[in-house]
Amino acid sequence: MHTVSAEHAQAHFAELLDEAVHGEDVAIDVGENMVVRWVVEKGASGASPSGPWPFLNKYKGQVKLVEGWDDPIPEEFWDVLKP
């Protein structure tokens, strides 16, 4: 990972973007002890899904629930948690 100043990032935006897209970690020092890191999400559509938790949409179709996942929790389970 390399860190550049905000001014350098503005002047070399296309180059830094290309580096980030190709797997290089890019950090931008924006001052006041704050650094911005660029993260590339492969397979992201670019569209922002609506809803209270839009980030969950990226896992769509990858999670499978087993039968009985919503069965009530047995009382014995709660007894184990008591001090």
Coordinates of N, CA and C in Angstrom, one line a residue:
M1 N 0.8 -1.2 0.0 CA 0.0 0.0 0.0 C 0.9 1.2 0.0
H2 N 0.5 2.2 -0.8 CA 1.2 3.5 -0.7 C 0.2 4.6 -0.5
T3 N 0.7 5.6 0.2 CA -0.1 6.7 0.6 C 0.3 8.0 -0.1
V4 N -0.7 8.7 -0.7 CA -0.4 9.9 -1.4 C -1.2 11.1 -0.8
S5 N -0.7 12.3 -1.1 CA -1.5 13.4 -0.6 C -2.7 13.6 -1.4
A6 N -3.6 14.4 -0.8 CA -4.9 14.7 -1.5 C -4.6 15.5 -2.8
E7 N -3.6 16.3 -2.8 CA -3.3 17.1 -4.0 C -2.7 16.2 -5.1
H8 N -1.9 15.2 -4.7 CA -1.3 14.2 -5.6 C -2.5 13.4 -6.2
A9 N -3.4 13.0 -5.4 CA -4.6 12.2 -5.8 C -5.4 12.9 -6.8
Q10 N -5.6 14.2 -6.6 CA -6.4 15.0 -7.6 C -5.6 15.1 -8.9
A11 N -4.3 15.3 -8.9 CA -3.5 15.4 -10.1 C -3.4 14.1 -10.9
H12 N -3.4 13.0 -10.2 CA -3.1 11.7 -10.8 C -4.3 10.7 -10.6
F13 N -5.5 11.2 -10.6 CA -6.7 10.4 -10.3 C -6.8 9.2 -11.1
A14 N -6.6 9.3 -12.4 CA -6.8 8.2 -13.4 C -5.7 7.1 -13.1
E15 N -4.5 7.5 -12.8 CA -3.5 6.5 -12.6 C -3.7 5.8 -11.3
L16 N -4.1 6.5 -10.2 CA -4.4 5.9 -8.9 C -5.6 5.0 -9.0
L17 N -6.6 5.4 -9.8 CA -7.8 4.5 -10.0 C -7.4 3.2 -10.7
D18 N -6.6 3.3 -11.7 CA -6.1 2.2 -12.4 C -5.4 1.2 -11.5
E19 N -4.5 1.8 -10.6 CA -3.8 1.0 -9.7 C -4.7 0.2 -8.7
A20 N -5.7 0.9 -8.2 CA -6.7 0.3 -7.3 C -7.5 -0.8 -8.0
V21 N -7.9 -0.6 -9.2 CA -8.6 -1.6 -9.9 C -7.8 -2.8 -10.2
H22 N -6.5 -2.6 -10.3 CA -5.6 -3.8 -10.5 C -5.0 -4.4 -9.2
G23 N -5.6 -4.1 -8.1 CA -5.3 -4.7 -6.9 C -4.3 -4.0 -6.0
E24 N -3.9 -2.9 -6.4 CA -2.9 -2.1 -5.5 C -3.8 -1.4 -4.4
D25 N -3.3 -1.4 -3.2 CA -3.9 -0.6 -2.1 C -3.5 0.8 -2.3
V26 N -4.5 1.7 -2.3 CA -4.2 3.1 -2.5 C -4.9 3.8 -1.3
A27 N -4.1 4.6 -0.6 CA -4.5 5.4 0.5 C -4.2 6.9 0.2
I28 N -5.2 7.8 0.6 CA -5.0 9.2 0.4 C -5.0 9.9 1.7
D29 N -3.9 10.6 2.0 CA -3.8 11.3 3.3 C -4.6 12.7 3.1
V30 N -5.7 12.8 3.8 CA -6.5 14.0 3.7 C -6.2 15.0 4.8
G31 N -5.3 14.7 5.7 CA -4.9 15.6 6.8 C -5.7 15.3 8.0
E32 N -5.3 16.0 9.1 CA -5.9 15.8 10.4 C -6.0 14.4 10.8
N33 N -4.9 13.7 10.7 CA -4.8 12.2 11.1 C -5.9 11.4 10.4
M34 N -6.2 11.7 9.2 CA -7.3 10.9 8.5 C -6.7 10.5 7.1
V35 N -6.9 9.2 6.8 CA -6.5 8.6 5.6 C -7.7 7.9 5.0
V36 N -7.9 8.1 3.7 CA -9.0 7.5 2.9 C -8.4 6.3 2.1
R37 N -9.0 5.1 2.2 CA -8.5 4.0 1.4 C -9.5 3.6 0.4
W38 N -9.0 3.3 -0.8 CA -9.9 2.9 -1.9 C -10.0 1.4 -1.8
V39 N -11.2 0.9 -1.9 CA -11.5 -0.5 -1.9 C -12.3 -0.9 -3.2
V40 N -11.8 -1.9 -3.9 CA -12.5 -2.4 -5.1 C -13.3 -3.6 -4.8
E41 N -14.6 -3.5 -5.1 CA -15.5 -4.7 -4.9 C -15.7 -5.3 -6.3
K42 N -15.1 -6.5 -6.4 CA -15.3 -7.2 -7.7 C -16.7 -7.7 -7.8
G43 N -17.3 -7.6 -9.0 CA -18.6 -8.1 -9.2 C -19.7 -7.1 -8.8
A44 N -19.3 -5.9 -8.3 CA -20.3 -5.0 -7.9 C -20.9 -4.4 -9.1
S45 N -22.2 -4.2 -9.1 CA -23.0 -3.7 -10.2 C -22.8 -2.2 -10.4
G46 N -22.4 -1.5 -9.4 CA -22.3 -0.1 -9.4 C -23.7 0.6 -9.0
A47 N -24.7 -0.1 -9.1 CA -26.0 0.4 -8.7 C -26.2 0.3 -7.2
S48 N -26.7 1.2 -6.6 CA -27.0 1.2 -5.2 C -28.4 0.6 -4.9
P49 N -28.5 -0.6 -4.4 CA -29.8 -1.1 -4.1 C -30.4 -0.4 -2.9
S50 N -31.7 -0.3 -3.0 CA -32.4 0.4 -1.9 C -32.7 -0.6 -0.8
G51 N -33.1 0.0 0.4 CA -33.4 -0.8 1.5 C -32.6 -0.4 2.7
P52 N -32.9 -0.9 3.9 CA -32.2 -0.5 5.1 C -30.8 -1.0 5.1
W53 N -30.5 -2.2 4.5 CA -29.2 -2.7 4.5 C -28.8 -3.1 3.1
P54 N -28.4 -2.1 2.3 CA -28.1 -2.4 0.9 C -26.9 -3.3 0.7
F55 N -26.0 -3.3 1.6 CA -24.8 -4.1 1.4 C -25.1 -5.6 1.4
L56 N -26.3 -6.0 2.0 CA -26.6 -7.4 2.0 C -26.9 -7.9 0.6
N57 N -27.3 -7.1 -0.3 CA -27.6 -7.5 -1.7 C -26.5 -8.1 -2.4
K58 N -25.2 -7.8 -2.0 CA -24.1 -8.4 -2.7 C -23.9 -9.9 -2.4
Y59 N -24.6 -10.4 -1.3 CA -24.6 -11.8 -1.0 C -25.8 -12.5 -1.6
K60 N -26.6 -11.9 -2.4 CA -27.8 -12.5 -2.9 C -27.5 -13.8 -3.6
G61 N -28.2 -14.8 -3.3 CA -28.0 -16.1 -3.9 C -26.8 -16.9 -3.4
Q62 N -26.1 -16.4 -2.4 CA -24.9 -17.1 -1.9 C -25.2 -17.7 -0.5
V63 N -26.3 -17.4 0.1 CA -26.6 -17.9 1.4 C -27.8 -18.8 1.3
K64 N -27.6 -20.0 1.9 CA -28.7 -21.0 1.9 C -29.1 -21.3 3.3
L65 N -30.4 -21.3 3.6 CA -30.8 -21.6 5.0 C -31.2 -23.1 5.1
V66 N -30.7 -23.7 6.2 CA -31.0 -25.1 6.4 C -32.4 -25.2 6.9
E67 N -33.0 -26.4 6.7 CA -34.3 -26.7 7.2 C -34.3 -26.6 8.7
G68 N -35.3 -25.9 9.2 CA -35.5 -25.7 10.7 C -34.8 -24.5 11.2
W69 N -34.2 -23.7 10.3 CA -33.5 -22.5 10.8 C -34.3 -21.6 11.7
D70 N -35.6 -21.6 11.5 CA -36.5 -20.7 12.3 C -37.2 -21.4 13.4
D71 N -36.8 -22.7 13.8 CA -37.4 -23.4 14.9 C -37.1 -22.6 16.2
P72 N -38.1 -22.7 17.1 CA -37.8 -22.1 18.4 C -36.6 -22.6 19.1
I73 N -35.9 -21.7 19.9 CA -34.7 -22.1 20.6 C -35.1 -22.9 21.8
P74 N -34.6 -24.1 22.1 CA -34.9 -24.8 23.3 C -34.6 -24.1 24.6
E75 N -35.4 -24.3 25.6 CA -35.1 -23.6 26.9 C -33.8 -24.0 27.5
E76 N -33.3 -25.2 27.2 CA -32.0 -25.7 27.7 C -30.9 -24.8 27.2
F77 N -31.0 -24.2 26.1 CA -30.0 -23.3 25.5 C -29.8 -22.1 26.4
W78 N -30.9 -21.5 26.8 CA -30.8 -20.3 27.7 C -30.2 -20.6 29.0
D79 N -30.5 -21.8 29.6 CA -29.9 -22.2 30.9 C -28.4 -22.2 30.8
V80 N -27.8 -22.6 29.7 CA -26.4 -22.7 29.6 C -25.8 -21.2 29.7
L81 N -26.5 -20.3 29.2 CA -26.0 -18.9 29.2 C -26.1 -18.2 30.6
K82 N -26.9 -18.7 31.5 CA -27.1 -18.1 32.8 C -25.8 -18.2 33.6
P83 N -25.4 -17.2 34.4 CA -24.2 -17.3 35.2 C -24.4 -18.2 36.4

